[in-house]
PDB file of C-alpha atoms in Angstrom:
ATOM      1  CA  MET R  24     -12.164  10.681  -9.460  1.00  0.00           C
ATOM      2  CA  ASN R  25      -8.975  12.233  -8.059  1.00  0.00           C
ATOM      3  CA  GLU R  26      -8.873  10.204  -4.820  1.00  0.00           C
ATOM      4  CA  GLN R  27      -9.181   7.027  -6.908  1.00  0.00           C
ATOM      5  CA  ARG R  28      -6.125   8.035  -9.052  1.00  0.00           C
ATOM      6  CA  GLU R  29      -4.008   8.951  -6.221  1.00  0.00           C
ATOM      7  CA  GLY R  30      -4.736   5.837  -4.089  1.00  0.00           C
ATOM      8  CA  PRO R  31      -5.902   5.669  -0.406  1.00  0.00           C
ATOM      9  CA  VAL R  32      -2.379   5.913   1.175  1.00  0.00           C
ATOM     10  CA  ILE R  33      -1.502   9.066  -0.707  1.00  0.00           C
ATOM     11  CA  ARG R  34      -4.890  10.564   0.009  1.00  0.00           C
ATOM     12  CA  PHE R  35      -4.617   9.747   3.546  1.00  0.00           C
ATOM     13  CA  PHE R  36      -1.305  11.662   4.056  1.00  0.00           C
ATOM     14  CA  ARG R  37      -2.524  14.517   1.937  1.00  0.00           C
ATOM     15  CA  ILE R  38      -5.639  14.894   4.165  1.00  0.00           C
ATOM     16  CA  LEU R  39      -3.503  14.413   7.252  1.00  0.00           C
ATOM     17  CA  GLY R  40      -1.242  17.242   6.196  1.00  0.00           C
ATOM     18  CA  THR R  41      -4.052  19.683   5.561  1.00  0.00           C
ATOM     19  CA  ARG R  42      -6.035  18.719   8.658  1.00  0.00           C
ATOM     20  CA  LEU R  43      -3.115  18.418  11.152  1.00  0.00           C
ATOM     21  CA  MET R  44      -3.940  21.466  13.251  1.00  0.00           C
ATOM     22  CA  THR R  45      -7.596  20.379  13.526  1.00  0.00           C
ATOM     23  CA  LEU R  46      -6.417  16.882  14.503  1.00  0.00           C
ATOM     24  CA  ILE R  47      -4.407  18.426  17.335  1.00  0.00           C
ATOM     25  CA  LEU R  48      -7.530  20.326  18.447  1.00  0.00           C
ATOM     26  CA  CYS R  49      -9.460  17.061  18.494  1.00  0.00           C
ATOM     27  CA  ASN R  50      -6.794  15.380  20.513  1.00  0.00           C
ATOM     28  CA  LEU R  51      -6.841  18.087  23.161  1.00  0.00           C
ATOM     29  CA  MET R  52     -10.576  17.941  23.292  1.00  0.00           C
ATOM     30  CA  PHE R  53     -10.592  14.158  23.465  1.00  0.00           C
ATOM     31  CA  LEU R  54      -8.370  14.336  26.534  1.00  0.00           C
ATOM     32  CA  ALA R  55     -10.551  16.959  28.069  1.00  0.00           C
ATOM     33  CA  VAL R  56     -13.821  15.177  27.782  1.00  0.00           C
ATOM     34  CA  ASN R  57     -12.333  11.828  28.702  1.00  0.00           C
ATOM     35  CA  ILE R  58     -10.495  13.070  31.916  1.00  0.00           C
ATOM     36  CA  PRO R  59     -13.219  11.252  34.054  1.00  0.00           C
ATOM     37  CA  THR R  60     -12.890   7.980  32.128  1.00  0.00           C
ATOM     38  CA  ILE R  61      -9.047   7.991  32.201  1.00  0.00           C
ATOM     39  CA  VAL R  62      -9.063   8.632  35.969  1.00  0.00           C
ATOM     40  CA  ILE R  63     -11.615   5.933  36.558  1.00  0.00           C
ATOM     41  CA  THR R  64      -9.868   3.466  34.347  1.00  0.00           C
ATOM     42  CA  TYR R  65      -6.506   4.219  36.119  1.00  0.00           C
ATOM     43  CA  ALA R  66      -7.963   4.022  39.648  1.00  0.00           C
ATOM     44  CA  VAL R  67      -9.736   0.807  38.982  1.00  0.00           C
ATOM     45  CA  ALA R  68      -6.578  -0.821  37.520  1.00  0.00           C
ATOM     46  CA  VAL R  69      -4.383   0.293  40.375  1.00  0.00           C
ATOM     47  CA  ASN R  70      -6.828  -0.947  43.015  1.00  0.00           C
ATOM     48  CA  VAL R  71      -8.236  -4.113  41.369  1.00  0.00           C
ATOM     49  CA  MET R  72      -5.096  -5.618  39.826  1.00  0.00           C
ATOM     50  CA  PRO R  73      -3.486  -6.382  43.203  1.00  0.00           C
ATOM     51  CA  VAL R  74      -6.724  -8.052  44.248  1.00  0.00           C
ATOM     52  CA  ILE R  75      -6.781 -10.285  41.217  1.00  0.00           C
ATOM     53  CA  SER R  76      -3.359 -11.586  41.870  1.00  0.00           C
ATOM     54  CA  GLN R  77      -0.326 -10.683  44.200  1.00  0.00           C
ATOM     55  CA  ASN R  78       1.820 -10.888  41.062  1.00  0.00           C
ATOM     56  CA  LEU R  79       0.022  -7.686  39.721  1.00  0.00           C
ATOM     57  CA  ASN R  80       0.952  -5.441  42.743  1.00  0.00           C
ATOM     58  CA  PRO R  81       3.500  -2.651  42.495  1.00  0.00           C
ATOM     59  CA  GLU R  82       6.268  -4.603  44.456  1.00  0.00           C
ATOM     60  CA  ALA R  83       5.995  -7.655  42.322  1.00  0.00           C
ATOM     61  CA  PHE R  84       6.097  -5.592  39.175  1.00  0.00           C
ATOM     62  CA  ALA R  85       9.132  -3.641  40.413  1.00  0.00           C
ATOM     63  CA  GLY R  86      10.884  -6.816  41.372  1.00  0.00           C
ATOM     64  CA  SER R  87      10.268  -8.235  37.879  1.00  0.00           C
ATOM     65  CA  ILE R  88      11.672  -5.211  36.100  1.00  0.00           C
ATOM     66  CA  GLU R  89      14.763  -5.040  38.374  1.00  0.00           C
ATOM     67  CA  ASN R  90      15.477  -8.784  37.643  1.00  0.00           C
ATOM     68  CA  LEU R  91      14.932  -8.071  33.800  1.00  0.00           C
ATOM     69  CA  GLY R  92      17.505  -5.250  34.165  1.00  0.00           C
ATOM     70  CA  LYS R  93      20.049  -7.464  35.857  1.00  0.00           C
ATOM     71  CA  GLU R  94      19.615 -10.138  33.204  1.00  0.00           C
ATOM     72  CA  THR R  95      19.706  -7.946  30.169  1.00  0.00           C
ATOM     73  CA  GLY R  96      22.201  -5.290  31.500  1.00  0.00           C
ATOM     74  CA  LEU R  97      19.792  -2.445  30.625  1.00  0.00           C
ATOM     75  CA  THR R  98      20.723   1.097  31.798  1.00  0.00           C
ATOM     76  CA  GLU R  99      21.015   1.685  35.580  1.00  0.00           C
ATOM     77  CA  SER R 100      19.038   4.911  35.423  1.00  0.00           C
ATOM     78  CA  ILE R 101      15.940   3.106  34.348  1.00  0.00           C
ATOM     79  CA  ILE R 102      16.156  -0.550  35.719  1.00  0.00           C
ATOM     80  CA  GLU R 103      18.496  -0.924  38.669  1.00  0.00           C
ATOM     81  CA  ILE R 104      17.242   1.770  40.954  1.00  0.00           C
ATOM     82  CA  SER R 105      14.310   0.406  43.025  1.00  0.00           C
ATOM     83  CA  ASP R 106      12.295   3.668  43.038  1.00  0.00           C
ATOM     84  CA  GLU R 107      12.373   4.072  39.290  1.00  0.00           C
ATOM     85  CA  ALA R 108      11.222   0.405  38.810  1.00  0.00           C
ATOM     86  CA  PHE R 109       8.411   1.019  41.362  1.00  0.00           C
ATOM     87  CA  ARG R 110       7.466   4.300  39.528  1.00  0.00           C
ATOM     88  CA  LEU R 111       7.454   2.427  36.243  1.00  0.00           C
ATOM     89  CA  TYR R 112       4.502   0.347  37.482  1.00  0.00           C
ATOM     90  CA  PHE R 113       2.300   3.245  37.780  1.00  0.00           C
ATOM     91  CA  VAL R 114       3.459   4.753  34.582  1.00  0.00           C
ATOM     92  CA  PHE R 115       2.666   1.385  32.860  1.00  0.00           C
ATOM     93  CA  ILE R 116      -0.880   1.420  34.300  1.00  0.00           C
ATOM     94  CA  LEU R 117      -1.352   5.040  33.070  1.00  0.00           C
ATOM     95  CA  VAL R 118      -0.149   4.119  29.516  1.00  0.00           C
ATOM     96  CA  VAL R 119      -2.396   1.062  29.566  1.00  0.00           C
ATOM     97  CA  SER R 120      -5.258   3.272  30.679  1.00  0.00           C
ATOM     98  CA  PHE R 121      -4.571   5.608  27.799  1.00  0.00           C
ATOM     99  CA  LEU R 122      -4.695   2.646  25.501  1.00  0.00           C
ATOM    100  CA  ILE R 123      -8.001   1.406  26.729  1.00  0.00           C
ATOM    101  CA  VAL R 124      -9.626   4.777  26.528  1.00  0.00           C
ATOM    102  CA  GLY R 125      -7.882   5.431  23.172  1.00  0.00           C
ATOM    103  CA  MET R 126      -9.367   2.167  21.758  1.00  0.00           C
ATOM    104  CA  THR R 127     -12.876   3.477  22.749  1.00  0.00           C
ATOM    105  CA  LEU R 128     -13.261   0.434  24.978  1.00  0.00           C
ATOM    106  CA  ILE R 129     -14.026   2.886  27.901  1.00  0.00           C
ATOM    107  CA  VAL R 130     -14.889   6.214  26.507  1.00  0.00           C
ATOM    108  CA  ASN R 131     -17.249   9.179  26.627  1.00  0.00           C
ATOM    109  CA  GLY R 132     -19.538   7.848  23.951  1.00  0.00           C
ATOM    110  CA  PRO R 133     -21.435  11.081  22.876  1.00  0.00           C
ATOM    111  CA  PHE R 134     -18.343  13.135  22.414  1.00  0.00           C
ATOM    112  CA  GLN R 135     -16.595  10.162  20.683  1.00  0.00           C
ATOM    113  CA  SER R 136     -19.407  10.061  18.127  1.00  0.00           C
ATOM    114  CA  ALA R 137     -18.857  13.761  17.445  1.00  0.00           C
ATOM    115  CA  PHE R 138     -15.111  13.139  16.868  1.00  0.00           C
ATOM    116  CA  SER R 139     -15.886  10.221  14.578  1.00  0.00           C
ATOM    117  CA  PHE R 140     -18.264  12.483  12.635  1.00  0.00           C
ATOM    118  CA  ILE R 141     -15.428  14.983  12.061  1.00  0.00           C
ATOM    119  CA  TYR R 142     -12.847  12.281  11.065  1.00  0.00           C
ATOM    120  CA  ARG R 143     -15.446  10.588   8.658  1.00  0.00           C
ATOM    121  CA  ASN R 144     -16.040  13.890   7.021  1.00  0.00           C
ATOM    122  CA  TYR R 145     -12.254  14.438   6.622  1.00  0.00           C
ATOM    123  CA  ALA R 146     -11.995  10.955   5.073  1.00  0.00           C
ATOM    124  CA  ARG R 147     -14.816  11.872   2.710  1.00  0.00           C
ATOM    125  CA  GLU R 148     -13.315  15.221   2.061  1.00  0.00           C
ATOM    126  CA  THR R 149     -16.816  16.836   2.647  1.00  0.00           C
ATOM    127  CA  SER R 150     -16.198  18.610   5.971  1.00  0.00           C
ATOM    128  CA  GLY R 151     -17.804  21.955   6.704  1.00  0.00           C
ATOM    129  CA  PHE R 152     -17.426  24.266   9.695  1.00  0.00           C
ATOM    130  CA  PHE R 153     -15.753  22.385  12.539  1.00  0.00           C
ATOM    131  CA  TRP R 154     -17.960  23.495  15.465  1.00  0.00           C
ATOM    132  CA  HIS R 155     -21.134  23.233  13.452  1.00  0.00           C
ATOM    133  CA  ASP R 156     -20.404  19.583  12.510  1.00  0.00           C
ATOM    134  CA  TYR R 157     -19.236  18.765  15.912  1.00  0.00           C
ATOM    135  CA  ARG R 158     -22.444  20.095  17.671  1.00  0.00           C
ATOM    136  CA  LYS R 159     -24.644  18.521  14.985  1.00  0.00           C
ATOM    137  CA  ALA R 160     -23.162  15.071  15.500  1.00  0.00           C
ATOM    138  CA  LEU R 161     -23.240  15.249  19.340  1.00  0.00           C
ATOM    139  CA  LYS R 162     -26.938  16.333  19.114  1.00  0.00           C
ATOM    140  CA  THR R 163     -27.917  13.691  16.764  1.00  0.00           C
ATOM    141  CA  ASN R 164     -26.048  10.718  18.127  1.00  0.00           C
ATOM    142  CA  TRP R 165     -25.815  11.051  21.808  1.00  0.00           C
ATOM    143  CA  LYS R 166     -28.501   8.728  22.971  1.00  0.00           C
ATOM    144  CA  GLN R 167     -27.210   5.822  20.760  1.00  0.00           C
ATOM    145  CA  SER R 168     -23.645   6.583  21.785  1.00  0.00           C
ATOM    146  CA  ILE R 169     -24.430   6.494  25.557  1.00  0.00           C
ATOM    147  CA  LYS R 170     -25.859   3.012  25.132  1.00  0.00           C
ATOM    148  CA  VAL R 171     -22.770   1.808  23.128  1.00  0.00           C
ATOM    149  CA  SER R 172     -20.306   3.200  25.691  1.00  0.00           C
ATOM    150  CA  ILE R 173     -22.242   1.452  28.561  1.00  0.00           C
ATOM    151  CA  ILE R 174     -22.190  -1.908  26.659  1.00  0.00           C
ATOM    152  CA  THR R 175     -18.562  -1.610  25.670  1.00  0.00           C
ATOM    153  CA  PHE R 176     -17.604  -0.746  29.199  1.00  0.00           C
ATOM    154  CA  LEU R 177     -19.271  -3.799  30.635  1.00  0.00           C
ATOM    155  CA  VAL R 178     -17.795  -6.065  28.020  1.00  0.00           C
ATOM    156  CA  THR R 179     -14.196  -4.545  28.481  1.00  0.00           C
ATOM    157  CA  ALA R 180     -14.467  -4.982  32.209  1.00  0.00           C
ATOM    158  CA  VAL R 181     -15.315  -8.712  31.975  1.00  0.00           C
ATOM    159  CA  LEU R 182     -12.691  -9.300  29.436  1.00  0.00           C
ATOM    160  CA  LEU R 183      -9.885  -7.523  31.223  1.00  0.00           C
ATOM    161  CA  PHE R 184     -10.767  -9.059  34.572  1.00  0.00           C
ATOM    162  CA  ASN R 185     -10.594 -12.595  33.036  1.00  0.00           C
ATOM    163  CA  ILE R 186      -7.276 -11.780  31.350  1.00  0.00           C
ATOM    164  CA  GLY R 187      -5.855 -10.651  34.659  1.00  0.00           C
ATOM    165  CA  TYR R 188      -7.175 -13.572  36.432  1.00  0.00           C
ATOM    166  CA  TYR R 189      -5.850 -16.300  34.196  1.00  0.00           C
ATOM    167  CA  ALA R 190      -2.692 -14.578  33.496  1.00  0.00           C
ATOM    168  CA  THR R 191      -1.639 -14.978  37.090  1.00  0.00           C
ATOM    169  CA  ARG R 192      -2.983 -18.510  37.796  1.00  0.00           C
ATOM    170  CA  PRO R 193      -0.750 -21.402  38.599  1.00  0.00           C
ATOM    171  CA  GLU R 194       0.881 -23.130  35.532  1.00  0.00           C
ATOM    172  CA  GLY R 195      -1.556 -25.517  33.817  1.00  0.00           C
ATOM    173  CA  THR R 196      -3.186 -26.243  30.622  1.00  0.00           C
ATOM    174  CA  LEU R 197      -6.700 -24.927  31.386  1.00  0.00           C
ATOM    175  CA  PRO R 198      -5.479 -21.435  32.612  1.00  0.00           C
ATOM    176  CA  ARG R 199      -3.338 -21.064  29.481  1.00  0.00           C
ATOM    177  CA  ILE R 200      -6.222 -22.097  27.191  1.00  0.00           C
ATOM    178  CA  MET R 201      -8.629 -19.649  29.026  1.00  0.00           C
ATOM    179  CA  LEU R 202      -6.003 -16.826  28.843  1.00  0.00           C
ATOM    180  CA  GLY R 203      -5.474 -17.332  25.160  1.00  0.00           C
ATOM    181  CA  LEU R 204      -9.306 -17.456  24.590  1.00  0.00           C
ATOM    182  CA  PHE R 205      -9.955 -14.200  26.408  1.00  0.00           C
ATOM    183  CA  VAL R 206      -7.019 -12.481  24.711  1.00  0.00           C
ATOM    184  CA  ALA R 207      -8.198 -13.476  21.380  1.00  0.00           C
ATOM    185  CA  ILE R 208     -11.802 -12.233  22.219  1.00  0.00           C
ATOM    186  CA  THR R 209     -10.313  -8.988  23.336  1.00  0.00           C
ATOM    187  CA  VAL R 210      -8.435  -8.535  20.222  1.00  0.00           C
ATOM    188  CA  LEU R 211     -11.509  -9.259  18.078  1.00  0.00           C
ATOM    189  CA  PHE R 212     -13.668  -6.883  20.211  1.00  0.00           C
ATOM    190  CA  SER R 213     -11.158  -4.202  19.749  1.00  0.00           C
ATOM    191  CA  CYS R 214     -11.297  -4.588  15.992  1.00  0.00           C
ATOM    192  CA  PHE R 215     -15.083  -4.653  16.179  1.00  0.00           C
ATOM    193  CA  GLN R 216     -14.972  -1.422  18.214  1.00  0.00           C
ATOM    194  CA  ILE R 217     -13.042   0.309  15.336  1.00  0.00           C
ATOM    195  CA  TYR R 218     -16.411   0.328  13.374  1.00  0.00           C
ATOM    196  CA  ILE R 219     -18.879   1.244  15.958  1.00  0.00           C
ATOM    197  CA  TYR R 220     -18.749   4.959  16.231  1.00  0.00           C
ATOM    198  CA  PRO R 221     -18.054   5.627  12.426  1.00  0.00           C
ATOM    199  CA  LEU R 222     -21.199   3.492  11.682  1.00  0.00           C
ATOM    200  CA  ILE R 223     -23.194   5.351  14.238  1.00  0.00           C
ATOM    201  CA  VAL R 224     -22.527   8.707  12.695  1.00  0.00           C
ATOM    202  CA  THR R 225     -22.791   7.271   9.090  1.00  0.00           C
ATOM    203  CA  MET R 226     -25.847   5.052   9.008  1.00  0.00           C
ATOM    204  CA  ASP R 227     -29.414   5.500  10.232  1.00  0.00           C
ATOM    205  CA  LEU R 228     -29.738   2.230  11.879  1.00  0.00           C
ATOM    206  CA  PRO R 229     -30.906   0.893  15.362  1.00  0.00           C
ATOM    207  CA  LEU R 230     -28.147  -0.347  17.652  1.00  0.00           C
ATOM    208  CA  LYS R 231     -28.664  -3.979  16.657  1.00  0.00           C
ATOM    209  CA  GLY R 232     -28.012  -3.047  12.996  1.00  0.00           C
ATOM    210  CA  ILE R 233     -24.876  -1.186  13.945  1.00  0.00           C
ATOM    211  CA  PHE R 234     -23.508  -4.189  15.767  1.00  0.00           C
ATOM    212  CA  LYS R 235     -24.452  -6.531  12.951  1.00  0.00           C
ATOM    213  CA  ASN R 236     -22.746  -4.564  10.380  1.00  0.00           C
ATOM    214  CA  ALA R 237     -19.676  -4.141  12.521  1.00  0.00           C
ATOM    215  CA  ALA R 238     -19.510  -7.923  12.990  1.00  0.00           C
ATOM    216  CA  ILE R 239     -19.828  -8.413   9.273  1.00  0.00           C
ATOM    217  CA  PHE R 240     -17.014  -6.038   8.653  1.00  0.00           C
ATOM    218  CA  LEU R 241     -15.024  -7.699  11.320  1.00  0.00           C
ATOM    219  CA  ALA R 242     -15.252 -11.044   9.545  1.00  0.00           C
ATOM    220  CA  LEU R 243     -15.070  -9.672   6.094  1.00  0.00           C
ATOM    221  CA  ARG R 244     -11.885  -7.729   6.672  1.00  0.00           C
ATOM    222  CA  LEU R 245     -10.310  -9.648   9.517  1.00  0.00           C
ATOM    223  CA  PHE R 246      -6.698  -9.275   8.648  1.00  0.00           C
ATOM    224  CA  PRO R 247      -6.884  -5.597   7.556  1.00  0.00           C
ATOM    225  CA  ASN R 248      -8.701  -4.979  10.756  1.00  0.00           C
ATOM    226  CA  LEU R 249      -5.878  -6.540  12.766  1.00  0.00           C
ATOM    227  CA  GLY R 250      -3.407  -4.500  10.778  1.00  0.00           C
ATOM    228  CA  VAL R 251      -5.206  -1.203  11.690  1.00  0.00           C
ATOM    229  CA  LEU R 252      -5.466  -2.359  15.270  1.00  0.00           C
ATOM    230  CA  LEU R 253      -1.762  -3.178  15.528  1.00  0.00           C
ATOM    231  CA  LEU R 254      -0.941   0.299  14.097  1.00  0.00           C
ATOM    232  CA  GLN R 255      -3.189   1.986  16.691  1.00  0.00           C
ATOM    233  CA  VAL R 256      -1.510  -0.013  19.490  1.00  0.00           C
ATOM    234  CA  LEU R 257       1.877   0.928  18.097  1.00  0.00           C
ATOM    235  CA  ILE R 258       0.878   4.642  18.142  1.00  0.00           C
ATOM    236  CA  MET R 259      -1.023   4.740  21.494  1.00  0.00           C
ATOM    237  CA  PHE R 260       1.012   2.387  23.597  1.00  0.00           C
ATOM    238  CA  VAL R 261       4.274   0.951  22.113  1.00  0.00           C
ATOM    239  CA  ILE R 262       5.951   4.052  21.017  1.00  0.00           C
ATOM    240  CA  PRO R 263       5.106   6.221  24.039  1.00  0.00           C
ATOM    241  CA  PHE R 264       5.901   3.502  26.492  1.00  0.00           C
ATOM    242  CA  ALA R 265       9.276   2.738  24.755  1.00  0.00           C
ATOM    243  CA  LEU R 266      10.165   6.476  24.854  1.00  0.00           C
ATOM    244  CA  ILE R 267       9.384   6.481  28.625  1.00  0.00           C
ATOM    245  CA  PHE R 268      11.150   3.237  29.355  1.00  0.00           C
ATOM    246  CA  PHE R 269      14.216   3.691  27.257  1.00  0.00           C
ATOM    247  CA  GLY R 270      14.417   7.584  26.663  1.00  0.00           C
ATOM    248  CA  GLY R 271      14.879   8.837  30.284  1.00  0.00           C
ATOM    249  CA  GLN R 272      13.644  12.431  30.882  1.00  0.00           C
ATOM    250  CA  ILE R 273      13.834  13.469  27.289  1.00  0.00           C
ATOM    251  CA  GLY R 274      11.881  10.409  26.156  1.00  0.00           C
ATOM    252  CA  SER R 275       9.214  10.873  28.814  1.00  0.00           C
ATOM    253  CA  THR R 276       8.872  14.563  27.878  1.00  0.00           C
ATOM    254  CA  ILE R 277       8.384  13.537  24.068  1.00  0.00           C
ATOM    255  CA  ALA R 278       5.776  10.822  25.061  1.00  0.00           C
ATOM    256  CA  VAL R 279       3.792  13.427  27.028  1.00  0.00           C
ATOM    257  CA  VAL R 280       3.882  15.946  24.157  1.00  0.00           C
ATOM    258  CA  LEU R 281       2.642  13.140  21.802  1.00  0.00           C
ATOM    259  CA  TYR R 282      -0.302  12.073  24.042  1.00  0.00           C
ATOM    260  CA  ILE R 283      -1.319  15.760  24.373  1.00  0.00           C
ATOM    261  CA  THR R 284      -1.140  16.667  20.683  1.00  0.00           C
ATOM    262  CA  ILE R 285      -1.682  13.905  18.296  1.00  0.00           C
ATOM    263  CA  VAL R 286      -1.673  10.333  19.509  1.00  0.00           C
ATOM    264  CA  PHE R 287      -5.399   9.825  20.119  1.00  0.00           C
ATOM    265  CA  SER R 288      -6.769  11.822  17.146  1.00  0.00           C
ATOM    266  CA  LEU R 289      -4.307  10.327  14.694  1.00  0.00           C
ATOM    267  CA  SER R 290      -5.154   6.707  15.803  1.00  0.00           C
ATOM    268  CA  HIS R 291      -8.969   7.587  15.490  1.00  0.00           C
ATOM    269  CA  PHE R 292      -8.488   9.262  12.047  1.00  0.00           C
ATOM    270  CA  ILE R 293      -6.703   6.108  10.801  1.00  0.00           C
ATOM    271  CA  GLY R 294      -9.582   3.933  11.980  1.00  0.00           C
ATOM    272  CA  SER R 295     -12.225   6.248  10.611  1.00  0.00           C
ATOM    273  CA  PHE R 296     -10.369   6.502   7.309  1.00  0.00           C
ATOM    274  CA  PHE R 297     -10.169   2.863   7.012  1.00  0.00           C
ATOM    275  CA  VAL R 298     -13.771   2.255   8.048  1.00  0.00           C
ATOM    276  CA  TRP R 299     -14.877   4.744   5.427  1.00  0.00           C
ATOM    277  CA  GLN R 300     -12.955   2.909   2.712  1.00  0.00           C
ATOM    278  CA  GLN R 301     -14.896  -0.252   3.762  1.00  0.00           C
ATOM    279  CA  ILE R 302     -18.342   1.486   3.738  1.00  0.00           C
ATOM    280  CA  GLU R 303     -17.633   3.074   0.398  1.00  0.00           C
ATOM    281  CA  LYS R 304     -16.601  -0.213  -1.067  1.00  0.00           C
ATOM    282  CA  TYR R 305     -19.284  -2.557   0.381  1.00  0.00           C
ATOM    283  CA  ILE R 306     -22.144  -0.427   1.181  1.00  0.00           C
ATOM    284  CA  ILE R 307     -22.380   2.726  -0.888  1.00  0.00           C
ATOM    285  CA  PRO R 308     -23.226   2.062  -4.517  1.00  0.00           C
ATOM    286  CA  ASP R 309     -20.738   3.325  -7.105  1.00  0.00           C
ATOM    287  CA  GLU R 310     -22.810   6.190  -8.696  1.00  0.00           C
ATOM    288  CA  GLU R 311     -20.578   6.464 -11.722  1.00  0.00           C
ATOM    289  CA  GLU R 312     -20.968   2.788 -12.697  1.00  0.00           C
ATOM    290  CA  GLY R 313     -24.566   2.461 -11.438  1.00  0.00           C
ATOM    291  CA  GLN R 314     -23.636  -0.427  -9.272  1.00  0.00           C
ATOM    292  CA  THR R 315     -26.751  -1.685  -7.332  1.00  0.00           C
ATOM    293  CA  GLU R 316     -26.037  -5.243  -6.251  1.00  0.00           C
ATOM    294  CA  GLU R 317     -25.754  -6.051  -2.641  1.00  0.00           C
ATOM    295  CA  THR R 318     -22.531  -7.132  -0.972  1.00  0.00           C
ATOM    296  CA  PRO R 319     -21.930  -8.965   2.315  1.00  0.00           C
ATOM    297  CA  ALA R 320     -21.924  -5.911   4.409  1.00  0.00           C
ATOM    298  CA  SER R 321     -24.980  -4.550   2.802  1.00  0.00           C
ATOM    299  CA  THR R 322     -27.203  -7.499   3.644  1.00  0.00           C
ATOM    300  CA  GLU R 323     -28.138  -5.682   6.840  1.00  0.00           C
ATOM    301  CA  VAL R 324     -28.566  -2.243   5.229  1.00  0.00           C
ATOM    302  CA  GLU R 325     -30.528  -1.485   2.089  1.00  0.00           C
ATOM    303  CA  MET R 326     -28.495   0.459  -0.456  1.00  0.00           C
ATOM    304  CA  GLY R 327     -30.901   3.402  -0.455  1.00  0.00           C
ATOM    305  CA  ALA R 328     -30.511   3.731   3.360  1.00  0.00           C
ATOM    306  CA  VAL R 329     -27.217   5.290   3.012  1.00  0.00           C
ATOM    307  CA  GLU R 330     -28.311   7.973   0.528  1.00  0.00           C
ATOM    308  CA  THR R 331     -28.916  10.315   3.574  1.00  0.00           C
ATOM    309  CA  LEU R 332     -25.760   9.456   5.474  1.00  0.00           C
ATOM    310  CA  SER R 333     -24.469  12.973   5.189  1.00  0.00           C
ATOM    311  CA  GLU R 334     -27.812  14.343   6.645  1.00  0.00           C
ATOM    312  CA  LYS R 335     -27.706  12.167   9.732  1.00  0.00           C
TER     313      LYS R 335
END
């Protein structure tokens, strides 16, 4: 097949080039349907972080940034002006909120499943009419997606609260151990989450089966999963915040444009493209070779169960 000859990287960029305008549309729609989740995440972070610890309030953050500027000699326009350092606190919280929502840890589940259906079809190169596919996926998967979004919201809230709590405790062995533990769990949970919505729109399984298969893929492809997660964090957090922090007005403008146009949809398409590669490799039989044996990821799902994945 042509996609096998050209390789996944070349095929990814070819699809990205042909679907760029639709990805921009998806990004705009993602922001629109997730305005409530972004606002809630931001408001909770701004109000809860100072309660967890005084070190997480705006004044302490601004003081740390100013001290960093004096130690490193960074530009006066960003660091040494107190008002700018104070403003940077709220910008940082906003960017973190974008990351949390963009990682689908706190997200509008039904709409996210519809986006995942679009991205998966692009990865398969079997897409039809955009609005028909979107409405179909939204109608088919909304119940399961609501349950997933509630579960992930609760898990994320517990994890982030504990990270904030132990990160600001007095120096000691136990707080450091607990902080490392909860950070590691959060990273693994974020990798786990990469699979959830693509699996929902691909496989006709109960929620327990979705979670089991996501866990199997997490263990089976741990290091590639971490690589995809790192790339998504780079796109959704590191690059935009660096532009804001170091780029002044121009950098901030570029970051805003990126957030509005491509940051989220590109990250999600990368995740869906990667997940489809794993599903295609470990679950769907190779029809040309007549492969029928089960693989680790297919122990939960019978091979015949995915024959109707395009009809879900």
